[in-house]
Coordinates of C-alpha atoms in Angstrom, one line a residue:
Chain A
X1 CA -29.3 10.2 20.5
X2 CA -29.9 6.8 22.0
X3 CA -27.0 4.5 21.8
X4 CA -27.2 2.2 18.7
X5 CA -27.4 -1.1 20.3
X6 CA -26.9 -3.7 17.7
X7 CA -28.7 -6.9 17.8
X8 CA -28.5 -10.0 20.0
X9 CA -25.4 -11.2 18.4
X10 CA -23.4 -8.3 19.9
X11 CA -21.0 -9.5 22.5
X12 CA -22.2 -9.4 26.1
X13 CA -19.2 -7.3 27.2
X14 CA -20.2 -4.4 24.9
X15 CA -21.5 -2.4 27.7
X16 CA -18.1 -2.1 29.4
X17 CA -15.7 -2.5 26.5
X18 CA -15.8 0.6 24.4
X19 CA -14.3 -0.9 21.3
X20 CA -16.8 -3.8 21.3
X21 CA -17.3 -4.4 17.6
X22 CA -20.6 -3.8 15.8
X23 CA -22.8 -6.7 15.2
X24 CA -21.8 -8.0 11.9
X25 CA -19.2 -5.6 10.6
X26 CA -20.0 -4.4 7.1
X27 CA -23.5 -5.8 7.3
X28 CA -24.1 -3.7 10.4
X29 CA -23.9 -0.4 8.6
X30 CA -27.5 -0.4 7.9
X31 CA -30.1 2.4 7.6
X32 CA -32.7 3.5 10.0
X33 CA -35.7 1.2 10.5
X34 CA -37.8 3.7 8.3
X35 CA -36.4 2.2 5.3
X36 CA -37.1 -1.4 5.9
X37 CA -40.6 -0.4 7.0
X38 CA -41.2 1.2 3.6
X39 CA -39.6 -1.6 1.8
X40 CA -42.1 -3.9 3.5
X41 CA -44.9 -1.5 2.4
X42 CA -44.2 -2.8 -1.0
X43 CA -41.8 -0.6 -3.0
X44 CA -41.1 -4.1 -3.5
X45 CA -38.6 -6.4 -5.3
X46 CA -35.2 -5.2 -6.0
X47 CA -35.0 -4.5 -9.7
X48 CA -33.2 -6.9 -12.2
X49 CA -30.9 -4.1 -13.1
X50 CA -29.6 -3.8 -9.6
X51 CA -28.7 -7.4 -9.7
X52 CA -27.1 -7.1 -13.2
X53 CA -25.2 -4.1 -12.1
X54 CA -24.1 -5.7 -8.8
X55 CA -22.8 -8.8 -10.6
X56 CA -21.0 -6.8 -13.2
X57 CA -19.4 -4.6 -10.5
X58 CA -18.3 -7.6 -8.5
X59 CA -16.7 -9.2 -11.5
X60 CA -14.8 -6.0 -12.2
X61 CA -13.6 -5.7 -8.5
X62 CA -12.6 -9.4 -8.3
X63 CA -11.1 -9.6 -11.7
X64 CA -7.6 -8.0 -10.9
X65 CA -7.4 -10.2 -7.7
X66 CA -8.3 -13.3 -9.6
X67 CA -5.8 -12.5 -12.4
X68 CA -3.0 -12.6 -9.9
X69 CA -4.1 -16.1 -8.8
X70 CA -4.5 -17.4 -12.4
X71 CA -1.2 -15.9 -13.4
X72 CA 0.6 -17.6 -10.6
X73 CA -0.6 -20.9 -11.8
X74 CA 0.5 -20.8 -15.4
X75 CA 3.6 -22.5 -16.7
X76 CA 6.5 -20.2 -17.8
X77 CA 5.8 -21.3 -21.5
X78 CA 2.2 -20.2 -21.2
X79 CA 3.3 -16.9 -19.7
X80 CA 5.3 -16.4 -22.8
X81 CA 2.5 -17.4 -25.1
X82 CA 1.0 -14.8 -27.3
X83 CA -1.9 -13.8 -27.4
X84 CA -1.9 -14.2 -23.6
X85 CA -4.5 -16.3 -21.9
X86 CA -6.6 -15.3 -18.8
X87 CA -7.2 -18.9 -17.4
X88 CA -4.4 -21.2 -17.4
X89 CA -4.7 -23.9 -20.0
X90 CA -2.7 -26.3 -17.7
X91 CA -2.1 -25.8 -14.1
X92 CA 1.4 -25.5 -13.1
X93 CA 3.1 -25.2 -9.7
X94 CA 6.3 -23.9 -11.2
X95 CA 5.9 -20.3 -10.0
X96 CA 5.0 -21.5 -6.5
X97 CA 7.9 -23.8 -6.3
X98 CA 10.2 -21.0 -7.2
X99 CA 8.7 -18.8 -4.8
X100 CA 9.7 -21.2 -2.0
X101 CA 13.0 -21.8 -3.5
X102 CA 15.6 -20.2 -1.1
X103 CA 17.9 -19.1 -3.9
X104 CA 15.0 -16.7 -5.2
X105 CA 15.1 -14.6 -2.1
X106 CA 11.3 -14.5 -1.8
X107 CA 11.3 -16.9 1.0
X108 CA 13.7 -14.8 3.0
X109 CA 11.5 -11.7 2.2
X110 CA 8.4 -13.6 3.4
X111 CA 10.2 -14.5 6.7
X112 CA 11.5 -10.9 7.2
X113 CA 8.0 -9.6 6.6
X114 CA 6.6 -11.9 9.2
X115 CA 9.3 -11.0 11.7
X116 CA 8.8 -7.3 11.1
X117 CA 5.0 -7.6 11.2
X118 CA 4.8 -9.7 14.3
X119 CA 7.5 -7.7 16.1
X120 CA 5.5 -4.6 15.3
X121 CA 2.3 -6.1 16.5
X122 CA 3.8 -7.2 19.8
X123 CA 5.6 -4.0 20.6
X124 CA 2.6 -1.9 19.5
X125 CA 0.1 -3.9 21.7
X126 CA 2.2 -3.7 24.8
X127 CA 3.1 -0.1 24.5
X128 CA -0.4 1.1 23.4
X129 CA -2.1 -1.0 26.2
X130 CA 0.1 0.6 28.7
X131 CA -0.3 4.1 27.4
X132 CA -4.0 3.6 26.9
X133 CA -4.2 2.6 30.7
X134 CA -2.2 5.6 31.7
X135 CA -4.1 8.1 29.5
X136 CA -7.5 6.6 30.0
X137 CA -7.4 5.9 33.9
X138 CA -5.2 8.7 35.1
X139 CA -5.0 12.4 34.8
X140 CA -1.5 13.7 35.5
X141 CA 0.4 16.9 35.0
X142 CA 0.8 17.4 31.2
X143 CA -1.4 14.4 30.3
X144 CA -3.4 16.3 27.8
X145 CA -0.3 17.9 26.2
X146 CA 1.3 14.5 26.0
X147 CA -1.7 12.9 24.5
X148 CA -1.8 15.8 22.0
X149 CA 1.8 15.0 21.1
X150 CA 0.9 11.4 20.6
X151 CA -2.1 12.3 18.3
X152 CA 0.0 14.7 16.3
X153 CA 1.7 11.6 14.9
X154 CA -1.5 10.9 13.1
X155 CA -1.3 14.2 11.2
X156 CA 2.4 13.9 10.2
X157 CA 2.9 10.9 7.9
X158 CA 6.1 8.9 8.2
X159 CA 6.9 8.9 4.6
X160 CA 7.7 12.6 4.8
X161 CA 9.9 12.1 7.9
X162 CA 12.0 9.2 6.3
X163 CA 15.1 11.4 5.6
X164 CA 15.6 12.4 9.2
X165 CA 14.5 9.0 10.6
X166 CA 17.3 7.3 8.5
X167 CA 19.7 9.7 10.3
X168 CA 18.3 8.9 13.7
X169 CA 18.6 5.2 13.0
X170 CA 22.2 5.5 11.9
X171 CA 23.0 7.5 15.0
X172 CA 21.4 4.9 17.2
X173 CA 23.2 2.1 15.4
X174 CA 20.0 0.2 14.3
X175 CA 20.0 1.3 10.7
X176 CA 19.7 -1.4 8.0
X177 CA 18.2 -3.8 10.7
X178 CA 14.8 -5.4 11.2
X179 CA 14.8 -4.1 14.8
X180 CA 15.1 -0.5 13.5
X181 CA 12.3 -1.1 11.0
X182 CA 10.1 -2.5 13.9
X183 CA 10.9 0.4 16.2
X184 CA 10.0 2.9 13.4
X185 CA 6.8 1.2 12.4
X186 CA 5.7 0.8 16.0
X187 CA 6.1 4.5 16.6
X188 CA 3.7 5.3 13.6
X189 CA 1.2 2.7 14.8
X190 CA 1.2 4.1 18.3
X191 CA -1.1 7.3 17.8
X192 CA -4.0 5.3 16.4
X193 CA -3.6 2.3 18.8
X194 CA -3.1 4.5 21.9
X195 CA -6.3 6.4 20.8
X196 CA -8.3 3.1 20.6
X197 CA -6.8 1.8 23.9
X198 CA -7.4 5.0 25.8
X199 CA -11.1 5.0 24.9
X200 CA -11.2 1.3 25.8
X201 CA -9.7 1.9 29.3
X202 CA -11.7 5.1 29.9
X203 CA -15.0 3.2 29.3
X204 CA -14.4 0.8 32.1
X205 CA -16.6 2.0 35.1
X206 CA -14.7 3.2 38.2
X207 CA -16.8 0.9 40.4
X208 CA -15.0 -2.1 39.1
X209 CA -11.6 -0.7 40.0
X210 CA -12.8 0.5 43.4
X211 CA -14.5 -2.8 44.3
X212 CA -11.4 -4.7 43.4
X213 CA -9.2 -2.3 45.3
X214 CA -11.4 -2.7 48.4
X215 CA -11.1 -6.4 48.1
X216 CA -7.4 -5.9 48.5
X217 CA -6.3 -6.3 44.7
X218 CA -3.1 -4.4 43.9
X219 CA -3.2 -1.8 41.1
X220 CA -1.1 -4.1 38.9
X221 CA -3.5 -7.1 39.4
X222 CA -6.5 -4.9 38.7
X223 CA -4.7 -4.0 35.4
X224 CA -3.7 -7.3 34.4
X225 CA -6.7 -9.5 35.7
X226 CA -9.5 -7.1 35.4
X227 CA -8.8 -4.4 32.9
X228 CA -6.9 -6.3 30.2
X229 CA -9.7 -8.9 29.5
X230 CA -12.2 -5.9 29.3
X231 CA -10.0 -4.3 26.6
X232 CA -9.4 -7.3 24.5
X233 CA -11.6 -6.0 21.6
X234 CA -9.4 -2.9 21.6
X235 CA -6.4 -4.9 21.6
X236 CA -7.5 -7.0 18.7
X237 CA -8.2 -3.9 16.6
X238 CA -4.9 -2.4 17.4
X239 CA -3.1 -5.7 16.6
X240 CA -4.9 -6.0 13.2
X241 CA -3.9 -2.5 12.1
X242 CA -0.3 -2.8 13.3
X243 CA -0.1 -6.1 11.5
X244 CA -1.6 -4.9 8.2
X245 CA 0.4 -1.6 8.1
X246 CA 3.7 -3.3 8.9
X247 CA 3.0 -6.1 6.5
X248 CA 2.1 -3.8 3.7
X249 CA 4.5 -1.0 4.2
X250 CA 6.9 -0.5 1.3
X251 CA 8.7 2.9 1.2
X252 CA 10.2 2.7 4.7
X253 CA 11.5 -0.8 4.1
X254 CA 12.8 0.3 0.8
X255 CA 14.7 3.2 2.3
X256 CA 15.7 1.9 5.7
X257 CA 17.1 -1.5 4.7
X258 CA 20.2 -1.8 2.3
X259 CA 21.1 -5.4 3.0
X260 CA 19.4 -7.7 0.5
X261 CA 19.1 -10.4 3.1
X262 CA 17.0 -8.2 5.2
X263 CA 14.4 -7.1 2.5
X264 CA 10.8 -7.6 3.3
X265 CA 8.6 -9.2 0.8
X266 CA 7.3 -6.1 -1.1
X267 CA 10.9 -5.0 -1.5
X268 CA 12.0 -8.3 -2.8
X269 CA 9.2 -8.3 -5.2
X270 CA 10.3 -5.0 -6.4
X271 CA 13.8 -6.3 -7.2
X272 CA 12.2 -9.2 -9.0
X273 CA 10.1 -6.9 -11.2
X274 CA 12.8 -4.5 -12.2
X275 CA 15.0 -7.6 -12.9
X276 CA 15.9 -7.8 -16.5
X277 CA 14.1 -5.4 -18.7
X278 CA 11.3 -7.0 -20.7
X279 CA 12.0 -10.3 -18.9
X280 CA 9.9 -10.1 -15.8
X281 CA 9.2 -13.4 -14.0
X282 CA 5.5 -12.9 -14.0
X283 CA 4.7 -16.2 -12.3
X284 CA 6.9 -15.5 -9.4
X285 CA 5.7 -12.0 -9.1
X286 CA 2.0 -13.1 -9.2
X287 CA 2.7 -15.9 -6.6
X288 CA 4.4 -13.2 -4.4
X289 CA 1.5 -10.9 -4.8
X290 CA -0.9 -13.6 -3.8
X291 CA 1.2 -14.5 -0.8
X292 CA 1.2 -10.8 0.3
X293 CA -2.5 -10.6 -0.1
X294 CA -3.4 -13.7 1.8
X295 CA -2.9 -12.4 5.4
X296 CA -4.8 -9.2 4.5
X297 CA -7.7 -11.1 3.1
X298 CA -7.8 -13.6 5.9
X299 CA -7.7 -10.9 8.6
X300 CA -10.4 -8.9 6.9
X301 CA -12.8 -11.9 6.4
X302 CA -12.2 -13.5 9.8
X303 CA -12.0 -10.4 11.9
X304 CA -14.2 -8.2 9.9
X305 CA -16.0 -6.7 12.8
X306 CA -13.0 -5.5 14.5
X307 CA -11.5 -4.3 11.2
X308 CA -14.6 -2.2 10.2
X309 CA -14.9 -1.0 13.8
X310 CA -11.3 0.2 13.7
X311 CA -11.9 2.2 10.5
X312 CA -14.8 4.0 12.1
X313 CA -12.7 4.7 15.3
X314 CA -10.1 6.1 13.0
X315 CA -12.6 8.2 11.2
X316 CA -14.2 9.5 14.4
X317 CA -11.0 10.9 15.9
Chain B
X1 CA -27.2 18.9 16.4
X2 CA -25.4 18.1 13.2
X3 CA -22.7 16.0 14.7
X4 CA -25.3 13.4 16.0
X5 CA -27.1 13.3 12.7
X6 CA -24.2 12.5 10.5
X7 CA -22.1 10.2 12.6
X8 CA -22.2 6.7 11.1
X9 CA -24.7 4.4 12.5
X10 CA -22.2 2.2 14.1
X11 CA -21.4 2.0 17.8
X12 CA -17.8 3.2 17.7
X13 CA -18.0 7.1 17.2
X14 CA -20.7 7.2 19.8
X15 CA -18.9 5.1 22.3
X16 CA -15.8 7.1 21.8
X17 CA -17.7 10.2 22.7
X18 CA -18.9 8.4 25.7
X19 CA -15.4 7.5 26.5
X20 CA -14.1 10.9 26.5
X21 CA -16.8 12.2 28.8
X22 CA -16.0 9.2 31.0
X23 CA -12.3 10.5 31.3
X24 CA -13.7 13.9 32.1
X25 CA -15.9 12.7 34.9
X26 CA -13.3 10.4 36.3
X27 CA -10.8 13.2 36.7
X28 CA -13.5 15.4 38.2
X29 CA -14.3 12.6 40.7
X30 CA -10.6 12.2 41.6
X31 CA -10.0 15.9 42.0
X32 CA -12.7 16.4 44.8
X33 CA -10.5 15.0 47.5
X34 CA -7.7 17.3 46.8
X35 CA -8.9 20.8 47.3
X36 CA -5.8 21.6 49.4
X37 CA -3.4 20.2 46.8
X38 CA -2.9 16.6 45.7
X39 CA -2.8 14.0 48.5
X40 CA 0.0 11.5 48.8
X41 CA -2.3 8.8 47.1
X42 CA -3.1 11.0 44.2
X43 CA 0.5 11.9 43.5
X44 CA 1.3 8.2 43.6
X45 CA -1.6 7.6 41.3
X46 CA -0.4 10.2 38.8
X47 CA 2.9 8.8 38.9
X48 CA 1.6 5.4 37.9
X49 CA -0.2 7.1 35.0
X50 CA 3.0 8.8 33.9
X51 CA 5.0 5.6 34.2
X52 CA 2.5 3.7 32.1
X53 CA 2.8 6.2 29.2
X54 CA 6.5 6.5 29.4
X55 CA 7.6 3.8 27.1
X56 CA 5.2 4.9 24.3
X57 CA 6.4 8.5 24.7
X58 CA 10.0 7.5 24.6
X59 CA 9.5 5.9 21.3
X60 CA 7.4 8.8 20.0
X61 CA 10.1 11.2 21.2
X62 CA 13.0 9.3 19.4
X63 CA 11.3 8.5 16.1
X64 CA 8.8 11.3 15.8
X65 CA 9.6 14.4 17.8
X66 CA 13.4 14.3 17.1
X67 CA 13.0 13.6 13.4
X68 CA 10.6 16.5 13.1
X69 CA 13.1 18.8 14.7
X70 CA 16.0 17.3 13.0
X71 CA 14.3 17.7 9.6
X72 CA 14.0 21.4 10.1
X73 CA 17.6 21.5 11.2
X74 CA 18.9 19.4 8.3
X75 CA 17.0 21.4 5.8
X76 CA 19.3 24.4 6.6
X77 CA 22.4 22.3 5.8
X78 CA 24.2 20.7 3.0
X79 CA 24.0 17.2 4.5
X80 CA 25.8 14.4 2.7
X81 CA 25.4 10.7 3.7
X82 CA 28.9 10.5 5.0
X83 CA 31.2 13.4 6.2
X84 CA 30.6 16.8 7.6
X85 CA 27.5 18.8 7.1
X86 CA 27.7 22.5 6.4
X87 CA 25.3 25.2 7.3
X88 CA 23.9 26.9 4.2
X89 CA 20.9 28.9 5.6
X90 CA 17.9 28.9 3.2
X91 CA 19.8 27.9 0.2
X92 CA 18.0 24.5 0.0
X93 CA 14.6 26.2 -0.1
X94 CA 15.8 28.9 -2.6
X95 CA 17.0 26.0 -4.7
X96 CA 13.7 24.1 -4.4
X97 CA 11.7 27.0 -5.8
X98 CA 14.2 28.4 -8.3
X99 CA 16.5 25.8 -9.6
X100 CA 14.8 22.5 -9.3
X101 CA 12.4 22.1 -12.2
X102 CA 11.7 18.4 -11.4
X103 CA 10.6 19.3 -7.9
X104 CA 8.2 22.0 -9.1
X105 CA 6.9 19.7 -11.8
X106 CA 6.4 16.9 -9.2
X107 CA 4.4 19.3 -7.0
X108 CA 2.3 20.2 -10.0
X109 CA 1.9 16.5 -11.0
X110 CA 0.9 15.6 -7.4
X111 CA -1.6 18.4 -7.4
X112 CA -3.1 17.4 -10.7
X113 CA -3.3 13.8 -9.6
X114 CA -5.0 14.9 -6.3
X115 CA -7.5 17.2 -8.2
X116 CA -8.4 14.5 -10.7
X117 CA -8.7 11.5 -8.5
X118 CA -10.5 13.1 -5.4
X119 CA -13.8 13.8 -7.3
X120 CA -13.6 10.5 -9.0
X121 CA -13.3 8.7 -5.8
X122 CA -15.9 10.7 -4.1
X123 CA -18.5 10.3 -6.8
X124 CA -17.9 6.7 -7.3
X125 CA -17.8 6.1 -3.6
X126 CA -21.1 7.8 -3.1
X127 CA -22.6 6.0 -6.0
X128 CA -21.6 2.6 -4.5
X129 CA -22.9 3.7 -1.2
X130 CA -26.3 4.4 -2.6
X131 CA -26.1 1.1 -4.6
X132 CA -25.5 -1.0 -1.5
X133 CA -27.6 1.0 0.8
X134 CA -30.6 -1.4 0.9
X135 CA -30.1 -3.8 3.7
X136 CA -30.0 -7.4 2.2
X137 CA -27.7 -10.2 2.1
X138 CA -26.8 -9.4 -1.5
X139 CA -25.9 -5.8 -0.5
X140 CA -23.6 -7.1 2.3
X141 CA -21.9 -9.4 -0.2
X142 CA -21.4 -6.5 -2.7
X143 CA -20.1 -4.2 0.0
X144 CA -17.7 -6.8 1.2
X145 CA -16.4 -7.4 -2.4
X146 CA -16.1 -3.7 -3.2
X147 CA -14.1 -3.2 0.1
X148 CA -11.8 -6.0 -0.4
X149 CA -9.1 -4.4 -2.6
X150 CA -8.7 -1.8 0.2
X151 CA -7.2 -4.2 2.6
X152 CA -4.2 -5.3 0.4
X153 CA -1.1 -3.1 0.5
X154 CA -0.4 -0.4 -2.0
X155 CA 2.8 -2.1 -3.2
X156 CA 1.0 -5.4 -3.7
X157 CA -1.8 -3.7 -5.6
X158 CA 0.8 -1.9 -7.7
X159 CA 2.5 -5.2 -8.7
X160 CA -0.8 -6.7 -9.3
X161 CA -1.8 -3.8 -11.6
X162 CA 1.6 -4.0 -13.4
X163 CA 0.8 -7.6 -14.3
X164 CA -3.0 -7.0 -14.8
X165 CA -2.5 -4.3 -17.4
X166 CA 0.8 -5.5 -18.9
X167 CA 0.8 -4.9 -22.6
X168 CA 1.7 -8.4 -23.7
X169 CA 1.3 -10.9 -20.8
X170 CA -1.3 -9.3 -18.8
X171 CA -4.9 -10.2 -18.3
X172 CA -6.4 -7.1 -19.6
X173 CA -4.6 -7.8 -22.9
X174 CA -5.9 -11.3 -22.8
X175 CA -9.4 -10.2 -22.4
X176 CA -9.2 -7.5 -25.0
X177 CA -7.6 -9.9 -27.4
X178 CA -10.3 -12.5 -26.9
X179 CA -12.9 -9.8 -27.7
X180 CA -11.2 -9.1 -30.9
X181 CA -9.8 -5.7 -30.0
X182 CA -6.2 -4.7 -30.4
X183 CA -5.2 -2.0 -28.0
X184 CA -1.6 -1.0 -27.7
X185 CA -1.3 -0.8 -23.9
X186 CA 2.4 0.3 -23.9
X187 CA 1.4 4.0 -23.6
X188 CA -0.4 3.1 -20.4
X189 CA 3.0 3.0 -18.6
X190 CA 5.1 5.4 -20.6
X191 CA 3.0 8.4 -21.7
X192 CA 2.1 10.9 -19.0
X193 CA -1.7 10.9 -19.4
X194 CA -2.3 7.4 -20.3
X195 CA -0.1 6.3 -17.4
X196 CA -1.8 8.8 -15.0
X197 CA -5.2 7.3 -16.1
X198 CA -4.0 3.7 -15.6
X199 CA -2.9 4.6 -12.1
X200 CA -6.1 6.4 -11.3
X201 CA -8.1 3.3 -12.4
X202 CA -6.0 1.2 -10.2
X203 CA -6.3 3.5 -7.1
X204 CA -10.0 3.8 -7.6
X205 CA -10.3 0.2 -7.7
X206 CA -8.3 -0.1 -4.6
X207 CA -9.7 2.7 -2.5
X208 CA -13.3 3.3 -3.5
X209 CA -14.6 0.7 -1.1
X210 CA -13.1 2.5 1.7
X211 CA -14.9 5.7 0.7
X212 CA -18.0 3.8 0.1
X213 CA -18.1 2.4 3.7
X214 CA -17.4 5.8 5.3
X215 CA -20.0 7.5 3.0
X216 CA -22.5 4.7 3.8
X217 CA -22.2 5.6 7.4
X218 CA -23.1 9.2 6.7
X219 CA -25.8 8.3 4.3
X220 CA -27.5 6.2 6.9
X221 CA -27.6 8.9 9.3
X222 CA -29.9 11.0 7.0
X223 CA -33.4 10.6 8.5
X224 CA -35.8 8.8 6.1
X225 CA -38.8 10.8 7.2
X226 CA -37.1 14.1 6.1
X227 CA -36.6 12.5 2.7
X228 CA -40.0 11.2 2.4
X229 CA -41.5 14.6 3.5
X230 CA -39.4 16.3 0.7
X231 CA -40.5 13.6 -1.8
X232 CA -44.1 14.3 -0.9
X233 CA -43.5 18.1 -1.3
X234 CA -42.4 17.2 -4.9
X235 CA -38.6 17.4 -4.6
X236 CA -36.9 15.4 -7.3
X237 CA -34.0 13.1 -6.6
X238 CA -31.5 15.7 -7.5
X239 CA -33.1 18.2 -5.2
X240 CA -33.2 15.6 -2.4
X241 CA -29.5 14.8 -3.0
X242 CA -28.1 18.3 -3.2
X243 CA -30.6 19.9 -0.9
X244 CA -30.9 17.5 1.9
X245 CA -28.6 14.4 1.8
X246 CA -25.3 16.0 1.0
X247 CA -25.7 19.0 3.4
X248 CA -26.6 16.5 6.2
X249 CA -23.6 14.4 5.3
X250 CA -21.1 17.3 5.5
X251 CA -18.9 15.9 8.2
X252 CA -18.6 12.6 6.5
X253 CA -17.9 14.3 3.3
X254 CA -15.2 16.4 4.7
X255 CA -13.7 13.4 6.3
X256 CA -13.6 11.4 3.2
X257 CA -12.2 14.3 1.1
X258 CA -9.5 14.8 3.6
X259 CA -8.6 11.0 3.5
X260 CA -8.3 11.2 -0.3
X261 CA -6.5 14.5 -0.5
X262 CA -3.9 13.7 2.0
X263 CA -3.6 10.2 0.7
X264 CA -3.1 11.4 -2.9
X265 CA -0.6 14.2 -2.0
X266 CA 1.6 11.4 -0.4
X267 CA 1.1 9.2 -3.3
X268 CA 4.4 7.1 -4.0
X269 CA 4.1 3.3 -4.6
X270 CA 1.6 3.5 -7.5
X271 CA 3.9 5.7 -9.5
X272 CA 7.3 4.4 -8.3
X273 CA 6.2 0.8 -9.2
X274 CA 3.8 1.3 -12.1
X275 CA 5.0 4.2 -14.1
X276 CA 8.5 4.5 -12.7
X277 CA 8.3 8.2 -13.3
X278 CA 8.2 7.6 -17.1
X279 CA 8.4 9.5 -19.3
X280 CA 11.3 11.7 -18.3
X281 CA 10.2 12.3 -14.7
X282 CA 6.8 13.4 -15.8
X283 CA 4.9 11.1 -13.5
X284 CA 7.1 11.7 -10.4
X285 CA 5.1 12.7 -7.4
X286 CA 6.4 14.9 -4.6
X287 CA 7.2 12.0 -2.3
X288 CA 8.8 10.1 -5.2
X289 CA 11.1 13.1 -5.8
X290 CA 12.0 13.4 -2.1
X291 CA 12.9 9.8 -2.2
X292 CA 15.1 10.3 -5.2
X293 CA 16.8 13.4 -3.7
X294 CA 17.4 11.7 -0.3
X295 CA 18.0 8.1 -1.0
X296 CA 19.4 7.9 -4.6
X297 CA 21.3 11.1 -4.8
X298 CA 21.9 11.1 -1.0
X299 CA 21.4 14.9 -0.7
X300 CA 19.9 14.6 2.8
X301 CA 19.7 18.2 3.5
X302 CA 18.0 19.1 0.3
X303 CA 15.6 16.1 0.8
X304 CA 14.8 17.5 4.2
X305 CA 14.1 20.9 2.9
X306 CA 11.7 19.4 0.3
X307 CA 10.1 17.3 3.1
X308 CA 9.4 20.5 5.1
X309 CA 7.7 22.0 2.2
X310 CA 5.6 18.9 1.7
X311 CA 4.8 18.9 5.4
X312 CA 3.6 22.5 5.3
X313 CA 1.3 21.5 2.4
X314 CA -0.2 18.6 4.3
X315 CA -0.6 20.8 7.5
X316 CA -2.6 23.3 5.4
X317 CA -4.9 20.4 4.4
X318 CA -5.3 19.3 8.0
X319 CA -6.0 22.9 9.1
X320 CA -8.6 23.3 6.5
X321 CA -10.2 20.1 7.7
X322 CA -10.3 21.3 11.2
X323 CA -11.8 24.7 10.2
X324 CA -14.3 23.1 7.9
X325 CA -15.5 20.6 10.5
X326 CA -15.5 23.2 13.4
X327 CA -17.1 26.0 11.3
X328 CA -20.8 25.1 11.5
X329 CA -20.7 24.3 15.3
X330 CA -19.6 27.8 16.1
X331 CA -22.9 29.6 15.0

């Protein structure tokens, strides 16, 4: 099978960097040319029903997301109003000002979530780049076995291991801390990210390394100056997934943190939502949901090619 | 070669295969020099490699390998949060299967959830994949929107759904009322089947785009000329689907099924946050019950035993996946 070269918009480095993203992410998943040929031959215009169905489906998919936005913009009085409204009758910034009111705890939650997500990204990127370099460029005694152990982490989900993990954290004295959470999150991002980084490093031609070594480069400067720029697409993919997984994670944060001041955003929102029975602060919850969706949506829309590429790398393992 | 036919038409799977062959050839190249045992340079090289992977391995050892072993050890103990643990042999396992109705019910409920949602996700994902298959700007736009709910977290999606389908303040209620229908949505949260259906709708909304993208990759690898030939020979769309398309997509289908089965077996947030186990623990999943045992009742040893049982269940699914995927290549 010939290698599917995407089109001209593919980055020039794609011949060397293995995780070079496909041309235009979701748009790039297109069928074999035969289809477009046949389409040109005149099976012709897309049916009206296709458009109708598409627009109906798009509305259905977008509706829940939209409802969180509209809910967060309603005044407390309108949220109490029955029958309920979908679009706010008057726009109100009330929920949003409460979200950023320090006494609500949501602001702390937001900060904690950011610290945990960024910490996880940083640690994951450094460790998986190093490990990808080790596994991708060297073969040492036990390397296959060790790589197997790393990949086993992909088979055993961390939600099943939380009971012993909490005991390990307590023994190490990092229970109930953001550091402990970062260490645990990082561990469970490593399998996928090392897999990606190993492929990226393994795809670099030996000649590049040899030429540089002959020119007197040390191994370290080969790694830092030549390899790292070549594996940037892999690093971006690893960073995206580490960020999203750490940002969105709920069960681990719920279990491993007991100090309210350390709760991440989803856990804070959970305390908001069980608050007083029947008296949920919907405006605040909606604003919190919107805030927790924003980074995910931004990353998805801005870095879509890396994101979709990562999904297929994960699927190809 | 089935594998080539059915990998998604995106560079990544192909390049990853290229990458692994690269590793092989590299190592072969390096070994040629050392027929009489590794040279000094080679040994130093392999030390560099080992050194580079050490930090990641250290973390993996502490937070993955040790917990797996510790979990097995804890499962043989009565292990309170504070104080001494006592060895009780297999008592925890005996208790799980004979004296813990909620656990057995939670396993049953998890299996029901998995059995119901997996075909729904698959059929809906495949239908959407067919729907957005034609390459056009509108298709790309539709794909993007269908995929979008997948990128938000499960907890955020659950909070969102709690609000969206809330019986009095929620948007579904607002829309239904404006259409002139009165539906009592309370049961969507507090009765087993309505609550299960509500969660299934939420999960389908959230995850189906992911299945669509994977299935689209598989769908696009089915050669058009084969389909056209079949059409000329008079095969209807159902024959083409079941006779050609689905068999050729087998590896993708297995992958998608494994994703949804293992994901559903691990379901937690959607029930913990939306149904809260109501009514009377009838919508408690296995992971949810393990959470209750370990972190609200603090019976860590028993929780570990339940985790071991859960793990065995997951490993069976993983083993089935490997067997199904490797099966056709052996003949």
